PDB file of C-alpha atoms in Angstrom:
ATOM      1  CA  UNK V   1      -0.062   0.080  -0.186  1.00  0.00           C
ATOM      2  CA  UNK V   2       2.760   2.379   0.845  1.00  0.00           C
ATOM      3  CA  UNK V   3       4.492   2.203  -2.702  1.00  0.00           C
ATOM      4  CA  UNK V   4       0.986   3.219  -4.108  1.00  0.00           C
ATOM      5  CA  UNK V   5       0.505   6.026  -1.622  1.00  0.00           C
ATOM      6  CA  UNK V   6       4.233   7.186  -2.631  1.00  0.00           C
ATOM      7  CA  UNK V   7       3.419   6.771  -6.358  1.00  0.00           C
ATOM      8  CA  UNK V   8       0.240   8.700  -6.139  1.00  0.00           C
ATOM      9  CA  UNK V   9       1.723  11.457  -4.111  1.00  0.00           C
ATOM     10  CA  UNK V  10       4.550  12.052  -6.663  1.00  0.00           C
ATOM     11  CA  UNK V  11       2.180  11.896  -9.626  1.00  0.00           C
ATOM     12  CA  UNK V  12      -0.244  14.336  -7.926  1.00  0.00           C
ATOM     13  CA  UNK V  13       2.610  16.697  -6.944  1.00  0.00           C
ATOM     14  CA  UNK V  14       4.065  16.537 -10.482  1.00  0.00           C
ATOM     15  CA  UNK V  15       0.652  17.139 -12.139  1.00  0.00           C
ATOM     16  CA  UNK V  16       0.046  20.077  -9.687  1.00  0.00           C
ATOM     17  CA  UNK V  17       3.259  21.763 -10.510  1.00  0.00           C
ATOM     18  CA  UNK V  18       3.026  21.393 -14.342  1.00  0.00           C
ATOM     19  CA  UNK V  19      -0.606  22.498 -14.169  1.00  0.00           C
ATOM     20  CA  UNK V  20       0.553  25.740 -12.435  1.00  0.00           C
ATOM     21  CA  UNK V  21       3.228  26.237 -15.112  1.00  0.00           C
ATOM     22  CA  UNK V  22       1.116  25.846 -17.957  1.00  0.00           C
ATOM     23  CA  UNK V  23      -1.341  28.378 -16.437  1.00  0.00           C
ATOM     24  CA  UNK V  24       1.660  30.693 -16.212  1.00  0.00           C
ATOM     25  CA  UNK V  25       2.859  30.233 -19.682  1.00  0.00           C
ATOM     26  CA  UNK V  26      -0.812  30.789 -20.922  1.00  0.00           C
ATOM     27  CA  UNK V  27      -0.834  34.060 -18.806  1.00  0.00           C
ATOM     28  CA  UNK V  28       2.312  35.235 -20.257  1.00  0.00           C
ATOM     29  CA  UNK V  29       1.177  34.350 -23.707  1.00  0.00           C
ATOM     30  CA  UNK V  30      -2.165  36.233 -23.278  1.00  0.00           C
ATOM     31  CA  UNK V  31      -0.246  39.311 -22.111  1.00  0.00           C
ATOM     32  CA  UNK V  32       1.892  39.225 -25.287  1.00  0.00           C
ATOM     33  CA  UNK V  33      -1.156  38.885 -27.412  1.00  0.00           C
ATOM     34  CA  UNK V  34      -3.043  41.766 -25.522  1.00  0.00           C
ATOM     35  CA  UNK V  35       0.139  43.998 -25.992  1.00  0.00           C
ATOM     36  CA  UNK V  36       0.149  43.258 -29.672  1.00  0.00           C
ATOM     37  CA  UNK V  37      -3.540  44.110 -30.054  1.00  0.00           C
ATOM     38  CA  UNK V  38      -2.781  47.244 -27.971  1.00  0.00           C
ATOM     39  CA  UNK V  39      -0.002  48.321 -30.340  1.00  0.00           C
ATOM     40  CA  UNK V  40      -2.320  47.642 -33.424  1.00  0.00           C
ATOM     41  CA  UNK V  41      -5.116  49.710 -31.826  1.00  0.00           C
ATOM     42  CA  UNK V  42      -2.748  52.718 -31.313  1.00  0.00           C
ATOM     43  CA  UNK V  43      -1.793  52.433 -34.819  1.00  0.00           C
ATOM     44  CA  UNK V  44      -5.354  52.275 -36.050  1.00  0.00           C
ATOM     45  CA  UNK V  45      -5.969  55.408 -33.955  1.00  0.00           C
ATOM     46  CA  UNK V  46      -3.030  57.392 -35.465  1.00  0.00           C
ATOM     47  CA  UNK V  47      -4.254  56.327 -38.954  1.00  0.00           C
ATOM     48  CA  UNK V  48      -7.892  57.544 -38.157  1.00  0.00           C
ATOM     49  CA  UNK V  49      -6.507  60.749 -36.699  1.00  0.00           C
ATOM     50  CA  UNK V  50      -4.349  61.354 -40.001  1.00  0.00           C
ATOM     51  CA  UNK V  51      -7.228  60.690 -42.132  1.00  0.00           C
ATOM     52  CA  UNK V  52      -9.562  63.184 -40.100  1.00  0.00           C
ATOM     53  CA  UNK V  53      -6.681  65.890 -40.496  1.00  0.00           C
ATOM     54  CA  UNK V  54      -6.268  65.187 -44.254  1.00  0.00           C
ATOM     55  CA  UNK V  55     -10.022  65.621 -44.586  1.00  0.00           C
ATOM     56  CA  UNK V  56      -9.976  68.797 -42.747  1.00  0.00           C
ATOM     57  CA  UNK V  57      -7.141  70.002 -45.172  1.00  0.00           C
ATOM     58  CA  UNK V  58      -9.349  69.127 -48.093  1.00  0.00           C
ATOM     59  CA  UNK V  59     -12.405  70.867 -46.738  1.00  0.00           C
ATOM     60  CA  UNK V  60     -10.621  73.969 -45.866  1.00  0.00           C
ATOM     61  CA  UNK V  61      -8.850  73.985 -49.323  1.00  0.00           C
ATOM     62  CA  UNK V  62     -12.382  73.491 -50.991  1.00  0.00           C
ATOM     63  CA  UNK V  63     -13.948  76.301 -49.020  1.00  0.00           C
ATOM     64  CA  UNK V  64     -11.033  78.840 -49.758  1.00  0.00           C
ATOM     65  CA  UNK V  65     -11.067  77.645 -53.518  1.00  0.00           C
ATOM     66  CA  UNK V  66     -14.926  78.050 -53.695  1.00  0.00           C
ATOM     67  CA  UNK V  67     -14.544  81.624 -52.024  1.00  0.00           C
ATOM     68  CA  UNK V  68     -11.862  82.717 -54.628  1.00  0.00           C
ATOM     69  CA  UNK V  69     -13.589  81.117 -57.571  1.00  0.00           C
ATOM     70  CA  UNK V  70     -16.783  83.308 -56.802  1.00  0.00           C
ATOM     71  CA  UNK V  71     -14.650  86.337 -56.573  1.00  0.00           C
ATOM     72  CA  UNK V  72     -14.788  86.635 -52.818  1.00  0.00           C
ATOM     73  CA  UNK V  73     -12.236  87.680 -50.534  1.00  0.00           C
ATOM     74  CA  UNK V  74     -10.957  85.626 -47.538  1.00  0.00           C
ATOM     75  CA  UNK V  75     -11.662  87.913 -44.605  1.00  0.00           C
ATOM     76  CA  UNK V  76     -13.886  88.536 -41.734  1.00  0.00           C
ATOM     77  CA  UNK V  77     -16.421  85.776 -41.138  1.00  0.00           C
ATOM     78  CA  UNK V  78     -15.150  83.620 -43.755  1.00  0.00           C
ATOM     79  CA  UNK V  79     -11.753  83.463 -41.975  1.00  0.00           C
ATOM     80  CA  UNK V  80     -13.532  82.783 -38.735  1.00  0.00           C
ATOM     81  CA  UNK V  81     -15.510  79.966 -40.351  1.00  0.00           C
ATOM     82  CA  UNK V  82     -12.113  78.470 -41.533  1.00  0.00           C
ATOM     83  CA  UNK V  83     -10.788  78.690 -38.166  1.00  0.00           C
ATOM     84  CA  UNK V  84     -13.737  77.299 -36.279  1.00  0.00           C
ATOM     85  CA  UNK V  85     -13.729  74.322 -38.812  1.00  0.00           C
ATOM     86  CA  UNK V  86     -10.091  73.616 -38.285  1.00  0.00           C
ATOM     87  CA  UNK V  87     -10.600  73.561 -34.467  1.00  0.00           C
ATOM     88  CA  UNK V  88     -13.477  71.190 -34.908  1.00  0.00           C
ATOM     89  CA  UNK V  89     -11.478  68.814 -37.035  1.00  0.00           C
ATOM     90  CA  UNK V  90      -8.647  69.012 -34.728  1.00  0.00           C
ATOM     91  CA  UNK V  91     -10.799  68.279 -31.869  1.00  0.00           C
ATOM     92  CA  UNK V  92     -12.347  65.280 -33.588  1.00  0.00           C
ATOM     93  CA  UNK V  93      -8.835  63.937 -34.409  1.00  0.00           C
ATOM     94  CA  UNK V  94      -7.869  64.231 -30.799  1.00  0.00           C
ATOM     95  CA  UNK V  95     -10.892  62.590 -29.484  1.00  0.00           C
ATOM     96  CA  UNK V  96     -10.437  59.733 -31.867  1.00  0.00           C
ATOM     97  CA  UNK V  97      -6.869  59.158 -30.931  1.00  0.00           C
ATOM     98  CA  UNK V  98      -7.785  59.323 -27.057  1.00  0.00           C
ATOM     99  CA  UNK V  99     -10.466  56.737 -27.703  1.00  0.00           C
ATOM    100  CA  UNK V 100      -8.055  54.234 -29.522  1.00  0.00           C
ATOM    101  CA  UNK V 101      -5.475  54.943 -26.696  1.00  0.00           C
ATOM    102  CA  UNK V 102      -7.938  54.172 -23.995  1.00  0.00           C
ATOM    103  CA  UNK V 103      -8.894  50.855 -25.678  1.00  0.00           C
ATOM    104  CA  UNK V 104      -5.341  50.041 -26.089  1.00  0.00           C
ATOM    105  CA  UNK V 105      -4.717  50.765 -22.309  1.00  0.00           C
ATOM    106  CA  UNK V 106      -7.488  48.463 -21.500  1.00  0.00           C
ATOM    107  CA  UNK V 107      -6.008  45.593 -23.682  1.00  0.00           C
ATOM    108  CA  UNK V 108      -2.624  46.182 -21.868  1.00  0.00           C
ATOM    109  CA  UNK V 109      -4.547  45.807 -18.441  1.00  0.00           C
ATOM    110  CA  UNK V 110      -6.085  42.623 -19.530  1.00  0.00           C
ATOM    111  CA  UNK V 111      -2.744  41.194 -20.415  1.00  0.00           C
ATOM    112  CA  UNK V 112      -1.263  42.232 -17.276  1.00  0.00           C
ATOM    113  CA  UNK V 113      -4.259  40.562 -15.408  1.00  0.00           C
ATOM    114  CA  UNK V 114      -3.724  37.394 -17.443  1.00  0.00           C
ATOM    115  CA  UNK V 115       0.011  37.424 -16.507  1.00  0.00           C
ATOM    116  CA  UNK V 116      -0.749  37.902 -12.840  1.00  0.00           C
ATOM    117  CA  UNK V 117      -3.427  35.207 -12.858  1.00  0.00           C
ATOM    118  CA  UNK V 118      -0.806  32.800 -14.449  1.00  0.00           C
ATOM    119  CA  UNK V 119       1.665  33.568 -11.718  1.00  0.00           C
ATOM    120  CA  UNK V 120      -0.951  33.057  -9.054  1.00  0.00           C
ATOM    121  CA  UNK V 121      -1.954  29.616 -10.618  1.00  0.00           C
ATOM    122  CA  UNK V 122       1.664  28.535 -10.730  1.00  0.00           C
ATOM    123  CA  UNK V 123       2.203  29.344  -7.210  1.00  0.00           C
ATOM    124  CA  UNK V 124      -1.204  27.477  -6.366  1.00  0.00           C
ATOM    125  CA  UNK V 125       0.304  24.494  -8.227  1.00  0.00           C
ATOM    126  CA  UNK V 126       3.320  24.444  -5.983  1.00  0.00           C
ATOM    127  CA  UNK V 127       1.153  24.749  -2.807  1.00  0.00           C
ATOM    128  CA  UNK V 128      -1.036  22.038  -4.091  1.00  0.00           C
ATOM    129  CA  UNK V 129       1.974  19.709  -4.540  1.00  0.00           C
ATOM    130  CA  UNK V 130       3.556  20.552  -1.249  1.00  0.00           C
ATOM    131  CA  UNK V 131      -0.040  19.617   0.337  1.00  0.00           C
ATOM    132  CA  UNK V 132      -0.247  16.489  -1.672  1.00  0.00           C
ATOM    133  CA  UNK V 133       3.161  15.341  -0.440  1.00  0.00           C
ATOM    134  CA  UNK V 134       2.415  16.277   3.329  1.00  0.00           C
ATOM    135  CA  UNK V 135      -0.809  14.462   2.914  1.00  0.00           C
ATOM    136  CA  UNK V 136       0.977  11.441   1.460  1.00  0.00           C
ATOM    137  CA  UNK V 137       3.550  11.469   4.174  1.00  0.00           C
ATOM    138  CA  UNK V 138       0.860  11.641   6.769  1.00  0.00           C
ATOM    139  CA  UNK V 139      -0.885   8.682   5.246  1.00  0.00           C
ATOM    140  CA  UNK V 140       2.284   6.664   5.299  1.00  0.00           C
ATOM    141  CA  UNK V 141       2.935   7.569   8.848  1.00  0.00           C
ATOM    142  CA  UNK V 142      -0.565   6.625   9.801  1.00  0.00           C
ATOM    143  CA  UNK V 143      -0.279   3.172   8.040  1.00  0.00           C
ATOM    144  CA  UNK V 144       2.817   2.528  10.234  1.00  0.00           C
ATOM    145  CA  UNK V 145       5.372   2.096   7.228  1.00  0.00           C
ATOM    146  CA  UNK V 146       8.430   0.310   8.478  1.00  0.00           C
ATOM    147  CA  UNK V 147       7.225  -0.390  12.019  1.00  0.00           C
ATOM    148  CA  UNK V 148       5.905   3.176  12.846  1.00  0.00           C
ATOM    149  CA  UNK V 149       8.833   4.687  10.945  1.00  0.00           C
ATOM    150  CA  UNK V 150       8.471   6.987   8.096  1.00  0.00           C
ATOM    151  CA  UNK V 151      10.476   6.248   4.745  1.00  0.00           C
ATOM    152  CA  UNK V 152      13.174   8.733   5.592  1.00  0.00           C
ATOM    153  CA  UNK V 153      13.472   7.456   9.129  1.00  0.00           C
ATOM    154  CA  UNK V 154      11.524   9.796  11.354  1.00  0.00           C
ATOM    155  CA  UNK V 155       8.958   8.441  13.634  1.00  0.00           C
ATOM    156  CA  UNK V 156       7.245  11.801  14.967  1.00  0.00           C
ATOM    157  CA  UNK V 157       4.873  14.356  13.419  1.00  0.00           C
ATOM    158  CA  UNK V 158       7.735  16.787  14.148  1.00  0.00           C
ATOM    159  CA  UNK V 159       9.952  15.028  11.760  1.00  0.00           C
ATOM    160  CA  UNK V 160       7.239  14.920   9.145  1.00  0.00           C
ATOM    161  CA  UNK V 161       6.780  18.647   9.462  1.00  0.00           C
ATOM    162  CA  UNK V 162      10.531  19.241   9.345  1.00  0.00           C
ATOM    163  CA  UNK V 163      10.893  16.990   6.194  1.00  0.00           C
ATOM    164  CA  UNK V 164       7.977  18.602   4.310  1.00  0.00           C
ATOM    165  CA  UNK V 165       9.230  22.020   5.248  1.00  0.00           C
ATOM    166  CA  UNK V 166      12.612  21.014   3.759  1.00  0.00           C
ATOM    167  CA  UNK V 167      10.870  19.787   0.628  1.00  0.00           C
ATOM    168  CA  UNK V 168       8.829  22.914   0.236  1.00  0.00           C
ATOM    169  CA  UNK V 169      11.799  25.157   0.723  1.00  0.00           C
ATOM    170  CA  UNK V 170      13.768  23.004  -2.106  1.00  0.00           C
ATOM    171  CA  UNK V 171      10.986  23.686  -4.570  1.00  0.00           C
ATOM    172  CA  UNK V 172      11.902  27.342  -4.594  1.00  0.00           C
ATOM    173  CA  UNK V 173       8.701  29.220  -4.801  1.00  0.00           C
ATOM    174  CA  UNK V 174       9.101  32.215  -7.362  1.00  0.00           C
TER     175      UNK V 174
END
């Protein structure tokens, strides 16, 4: 029975550690993907803002050409109208860019959260492994392996705790 407990304990610990490491790797990957999406979002915002500014230049050029074509002079209310139009287009360009930057920031935050959750899952995997080893050692002790002695020679619960603590320290939690 003791060899089965030991084997089950080892397999369970190994599986818990691997599960945590895989969750950590997935979190890191999700962060990379989110950062790439954020960069693409910012680039899209820059493009949209440039397009708004180009449209503003075209509209102002058309308004100026129309004024001169009809023999008018660019002065007074027509200049004020051009200035107002330029301010509106610039405000639109800035609002558009800010909206894209906010979306990019949200994507980066999602990526950071995925990374943090992955690290937490890795730590939880190590803790589950340590708990499984401690449980297995306790089970072997209760079954009285080797005439009441544990496989590593201790016969008291203090020795079990000491050995489990040494094992947990050796795992090297990140």
